[in-house]
Coordinates of C-alpha atoms and ligand atoms in Angstrom, one line a residue:
X1 CA 0.0 0.0 0.0
X2 CA 1.5 3.3 -1.0
X3 CA 2.1 6.1 1.6
X4 CA 0.0 9.3 1.2
X5 CA 3.1 11.0 -0.4
X6 CA 3.6 8.2 -2.9
X7 CA -0.1 8.1 -3.7
X8 CA -0.1 11.8 -4.4
X9 CA 2.8 11.4 -6.8
X10 CA 1.2 8.4 -8.5
X11 CA -2.0 10.3 -9.0
X12 CA -0.2 13.3 -10.4
X13 CA 1.7 11.1 -12.9
X14 CA -1.5 9.3 -13.8
X15 CA -3.4 12.6 -14.4
X16 CA -0.6 13.8 -16.7
X17 CA -1.3 10.8 -19.0
X18 CA -4.8 12.1 -19.6
X19 CA -6.3 8.7 -19.8
X20 CA -9.9 7.9 -20.5
X21 CA -12.2 5.3 -18.9
X22 CA -15.6 3.8 -19.1
X23 CA -17.8 2.4 -16.3
X24 CA -20.3 -0.4 -16.7
X25 CA -22.8 -0.3 -13.8
X26 CA -22.3 3.3 -12.8
X27 CA -25.9 3.4 -11.5
X28 CA -25.2 0.6 -9.1
X29 CA -24.1 0.9 -5.5
X30 CA -20.4 0.4 -6.2
X31 CA -20.4 2.1 -9.6
X32 CA -21.9 5.3 -8.2
X33 CA -19.2 5.5 -5.5
X34 CA -16.6 4.8 -8.2
X35 CA -17.9 7.6 -10.4
X36 CA -18.0 10.0 -7.4
X37 CA -14.4 9.1 -6.4
X38 CA -13.1 9.5 -10.0
X39 CA -14.6 12.9 -10.2
X40 CA -13.3 13.9 -6.8
X41 CA -9.8 12.9 -7.8
X42 CA -10.1 14.1 -11.4
X43 CA -8.1 11.2 -12.6
X44 CA -9.3 10.9 -16.1
X45 CA -9.7 13.3 -19.0
X46 CA -13.0 11.7 -20.0
X47 CA -15.3 9.3 -18.3
X48 CA -17.9 7.4 -20.3
X49 CA -20.8 5.6 -18.6
X50 CA -22.1 2.7 -20.6
X51 CA -25.5 1.6 -19.5
X52 CA -29.0 0.6 -20.3
X53 CA -30.6 3.9 -19.1
X54 CA -29.6 7.5 -19.0
X55 CA -28.6 8.9 -15.6
X56 CA -29.5 12.4 -14.5
X57 CA -26.1 14.1 -14.2
X58 CA -26.3 17.8 -14.3
X59 CA -23.8 20.5 -13.5
X60 CA -20.2 21.4 -13.9
X61 CA -19.0 18.4 -11.9
X62 CA -20.0 16.2 -14.8
X63 CA -18.5 18.2 -17.6
X64 CA -16.2 15.4 -18.7
X65 CA -18.7 12.6 -18.3
X66 CA -20.6 11.3 -21.2
X67 CA -23.2 8.6 -21.4
X68 CA -23.6 5.8 -24.0
X69 CA -27.0 4.0 -24.0
X70 CA -26.7 0.5 -25.1
X71 CA -28.9 -2.6 -25.6
X72 CA -26.9 -5.3 -23.9
X73 CA -28.8 -7.9 -25.8
X74 CA -27.5 -6.5 -29.1
X75 CA -24.1 -5.3 -27.8
X76 CA -22.4 -5.8 -31.1
X77 CA -24.4 -3.0 -32.6
X78 CA -22.9 -0.6 -30.0
X79 CA -19.2 -1.4 -30.5
X80 CA -18.6 2.3 -31.0
X81 CA -19.4 3.0 -27.4
X82 CA -16.5 0.8 -26.4
X83 CA -14.0 2.6 -28.6
X84 CA -11.1 4.6 -27.3
X85 CA -11.0 4.0 -23.5
X86 CA -7.7 3.3 -21.8
X87 CA -9.3 1.8 -18.7
X88 CA -12.5 -0.1 -18.2
X89 CA -14.3 -0.6 -14.9
X90 CA -17.1 -3.2 -14.6
X91 CA -19.4 -3.1 -11.6
X92 CA -22.3 -4.7 -13.5
X93 CA -24.5 -7.3 -12.0
X94 CA -28.0 -8.5 -11.1
X95 CA -29.3 -11.2 -8.8
X96 CA -31.1 -14.5 -9.3
X97 CA -34.1 -13.0 -7.4
X98 CA -34.3 -10.1 -9.8
X99 CA -33.5 -11.8 -13.1
X100 CA -34.0 -15.5 -12.6
X101 CA -31.1 -17.9 -12.9
X102 CA -30.8 -17.5 -16.7
X103 CA -31.0 -13.8 -16.5
X104 CA -28.3 -13.7 -13.8
X105 CA -25.9 -15.7 -16.0
X106 CA -26.8 -13.5 -19.0
X107 CA -26.0 -10.2 -17.2
X108 CA -23.2 -11.2 -14.8
X109 CA -21.3 -13.4 -17.3
X110 CA -22.4 -12.9 -20.9
X111 CA -22.8 -9.1 -20.9
X112 CA -19.6 -8.7 -19.0
X113 CA -17.6 -11.0 -21.4
X114 CA -19.0 -9.3 -24.5
X115 CA -18.3 -5.9 -23.1
X116 CA -14.8 -6.9 -22.3
X117 CA -14.2 -8.2 -25.9
X118 CA -15.6 -5.0 -27.4
X119 CA -13.5 -2.9 -25.0
X120 CA -10.3 -4.8 -25.9
X121 CA -11.1 -4.3 -29.6
X122 CA -11.6 -0.7 -28.9
X123 CA -8.2 -0.3 -27.4
X124 CA -8.7 -0.8 -23.7
X125 CA -5.5 -1.7 -21.9
X126 CA -6.5 -2.2 -18.3
X127 CA -9.8 -3.9 -17.3
X128 CA -11.0 -3.8 -13.7
X129 CA -13.7 -6.3 -12.9
X130 CA -15.7 -6.6 -9.7
X131 CA -16.7 -10.2 -8.9
X132 CA -17.1 -11.6 -5.4
X133 CA -15.3 -13.3 -2.5
X134 CA -15.3 -17.0 -3.3
X135 CA -15.7 -16.7 -7.0
X136 CA -14.8 -20.1 -8.4
X137 CA -15.6 -21.7 -11.7
X138 CA -15.8 -25.1 -10.1
X139 CA -18.1 -24.1 -7.3
X140 CA -21.5 -26.0 -7.0
X141 CA -23.1 -22.6 -6.1
X142 CA -24.5 -20.9 -9.2
X143 CA -23.5 -17.4 -8.0
X144 CA -19.9 -18.3 -7.2
X145 CA -19.5 -20.5 -10.3
X146 CA -20.8 -17.9 -12.7
X147 CA -18.5 -15.2 -11.1
X148 CA -15.6 -17.6 -11.5
X149 CA -16.5 -18.2 -15.1
X150 CA -16.8 -14.5 -15.8
X151 CA -13.3 -14.0 -14.4
X152 CA -11.9 -16.7 -16.6
X153 CA -13.7 -15.5 -19.8
X154 CA -12.5 -11.9 -19.3
X155 CA -9.0 -13.2 -18.7
X156 CA -9.2 -15.0 -22.0
X157 CA -9.8 -11.6 -23.7
X158 CA -6.2 -10.8 -23.0
X159 CA -5.9 -7.3 -21.7
X160 CA -2.5 -5.9 -21.1
X161 CA -3.5 -5.6 -17.5
X162 CA -6.5 -7.2 -15.7
X163 CA -7.4 -6.5 -12.1
X164 CA -10.1 -8.7 -10.4
X165 CA -11.7 -7.4 -7.3
X166 CA -13.3 -10.0 -5.0
X167 CA -15.1 -8.0 -2.3
X168 CA -17.2 -9.7 0.5
X169 CA -20.6 -8.4 1.4
X170 CA -20.9 -4.8 0.3
X171 CA -21.9 -2.3 2.9
X172 CA -23.8 0.7 1.6
X173 CA -27.2 2.4 2.0
X174 CA -29.0 0.4 -0.7
X175 CA -32.3 2.1 -1.7
X176 CA -33.7 -1.0 -3.3
X177 CA -35.3 -3.3 -0.7
X178 CA -33.4 -6.6 -0.3
X179 CA -34.5 -7.8 3.2
X180 CA -32.1 -10.7 3.5
X181 CA -29.2 -8.5 2.5
X182 CA -30.4 -5.8 4.8
X183 CA -30.4 -8.2 7.8
X184 CA -27.0 -9.6 6.9
X185 CA -25.7 -6.1 6.6
X186 CA -27.0 -5.2 10.1
X187 CA -25.3 -8.2 11.6
X188 CA -22.1 -7.7 9.6
X189 CA -22.1 -4.0 10.6
X190 CA -21.6 -5.3 14.2
X191 CA -18.9 -7.8 13.1
X192 CA -17.2 -5.1 11.1
X193 CA -16.6 -3.0 14.3
X194 CA -14.6 -5.9 15.8
X195 CA -13.0 -7.4 12.7
X196 CA -13.4 -5.0 9.8
X197 CA -11.8 -7.0 7.0
X198 CA -13.4 -10.4 7.5
X199 CA -16.8 -10.5 6.0
X200 CA -17.8 -7.2 4.5
X201 CA -16.5 -4.0 2.9
X202 CA -18.0 -0.5 2.3
X203 CA -18.6 0.3 -1.4
X204 CA -16.6 3.5 -0.9
X205 CA -13.5 1.4 0.1
X206 CA -13.9 -0.8 -3.0
X207 CA -14.1 2.3 -5.2
X208 CA -11.0 3.9 -3.7
X209 CA -9.1 0.6 -3.9
X210 CA -10.0 0.3 -7.6
X211 CA -8.6 3.7 -8.3
X212 CA -5.5 3.3 -6.2
X213 CA -4.9 0.0 -8.1
X214 CA -5.2 1.8 -11.4
X215 CA -2.7 4.6 -10.6
X216 CA -0.2 2.1 -9.3
X217 CA 2.0 0.2 -11.8
X218 CA 0.9 -3.5 -12.0
X219 CA 3.1 -6.1 -10.4
X220 CA 5.9 -6.8 -12.9
X221 CA 5.6 -9.7 -15.3
X222 CA 2.1 -10.4 -14.1
X223 CA -0.9 -9.3 -16.2
X224 CA -3.6 -10.6 -13.9
X225 CA -4.1 -9.4 -10.3
X226 CA -6.6 -10.9 -7.9
X227 CA -7.5 -8.6 -5.0
X228 CA -9.2 -10.4 -2.2
X229 CA -11.3 -8.6 0.5
X230 CA -8.5 -7.9 3.0
X231 CA -6.3 -6.5 0.2
X232 CA -9.1 -4.3 -1.0
X233 CA -9.6 -3.0 2.5
X234 CA -5.9 -2.2 2.9
X235 CA -5.6 -0.6 -0.5
X236 CA -8.9 1.3 -0.1
X237 CA -7.7 2.8 3.2
X238 CA -5.1 4.9 1.4
X239 CA -6.6 8.3 0.7
Ligands
NDP1 P1 -26.0 -3.0 -8.0 O1 -26.9 -4.1 -8.0 O2 -26.2 -1.9 -7.0 O3 -25.9 -2.4 -9.5 C1 -25.8 -3.2 -10.6 C2 -25.5 -2.4 -11.9 O4 -25.7 -3.3 -13.0 C3 -26.5 -1.3 -12.1 O5 -25.8 -0.2 -12.8 C4 -27.5 -1.9 -13.0 O6 -28.1 -0.9 -13.9 C5 -26.7 -2.8 -13.9 N1 -27.6 -3.9 -14.4 C6 -28.2 -4.8 -13.7 N2 -29.0 -5.6 -14.5 C7 -28.8 -5.1 -15.7 C8 -29.3 -5.5 -17.0 N3 -30.2 -6.5 -17.2 N4 -28.9 -4.8 -18.1 C9 -28.0 -3.8 -18.0 N5 -27.5 -3.4 -16.8 C10 -27.9 -4.0 -15.7 O7 -24.5 -3.6 -7.9 P2 -23.5 -3.7 -6.6 O8 -22.7 -2.5 -6.5 O9 -24.3 -4.2 -5.5 O10 -22.6 -4.9 -7.1 C11 -21.7 -4.8 -8.1 C12 -21.0 -6.2 -8.4 O11 -20.5 -6.7 -7.2 C13 -22.0 -7.2 -8.9 O12 -21.4 -8.0 -9.9 C14 -22.3 -8.1 -7.6 O13 -22.6 -9.4 -8.0 C15 -20.9 -8.0 -6.9 N6 -20.9 -8.2 -5.5 C16 -22.0 -7.8 -4.7 C17 -22.0 -8.0 -3.3 C18 -23.1 -7.5 -2.5 O14 -23.0 -7.6 -1.2 N7 -24.2 -7.0 -3.0 C19 -20.8 -8.7 -2.7 C20 -19.7 -9.0 -3.6 C21 -19.8 -8.7 -4.9 P3 -29.6 -0.3 -13.6 O15 -29.4 0.8 -12.6 O16 -30.0 0.2 -14.9 O17 -30.4 -1.4 -13.0

């Protein structure tokens, strides 16, 4: 984890490169924190949100943010949206409860894989993917298996650099009602006081960790980095 001084230098160097990025899932809990943090740090010369609906972003703060509306079922028709971004962040996802098992696989694996392929074709060098703690393509749990498969399929795309974030339960003030998750979060909130890095992580920490990862050079000779929950905590502490 870089010191505050090192981090400041890394961010300054990164800004000078005037890189561009896109975010998939910017309307979600992690994605919105990521967008807010990107704008706070002014890290990119242009930020493109790629999503299925237009977000209401008004004001000077958003002057270098553009939005591309796409139909994820016909993503090939929207290849242009994926052109010319140096870094891609993916915080996309749904749940089995919302979309059914098939819909979940479609969004969390197929949409992500196709987006990654289009991004790579469009010149993206560093892809940052949010999956989950326990992601494992040989798991017998659908959720963990699909997340593991997504990780592998994106790896096969062959980005110059690929960072996989595997957070535990996300702590945030979710507006949508998910009672089981709400209850878990209440309990985990208590655990988090005693042992903060074990079972959960605030979305703000995930967002900061993603950006700290991006401004740091990747580990040498290693294209793929997997960041587990404790590492994300540590990296995301650095402000
Ligand atoms: P949210 O559920 O808050 O947001 C999901 C994003 O995906 C939104 O931008 C949403 O867009 C988009 N999306 C969902 N369905 C579709 C669809 N059919 N077509 C196009 N876009 C769609 O995400 P979180 O921040 O909670 O989670 C981000 C990732 O982290 C997910 O992959 C999740 O599985 C994973 N994760 C979650 C944990 C948790 O505790 N919740 C724990 C660990 C990992 P729209 O606003 O238009 O619906």
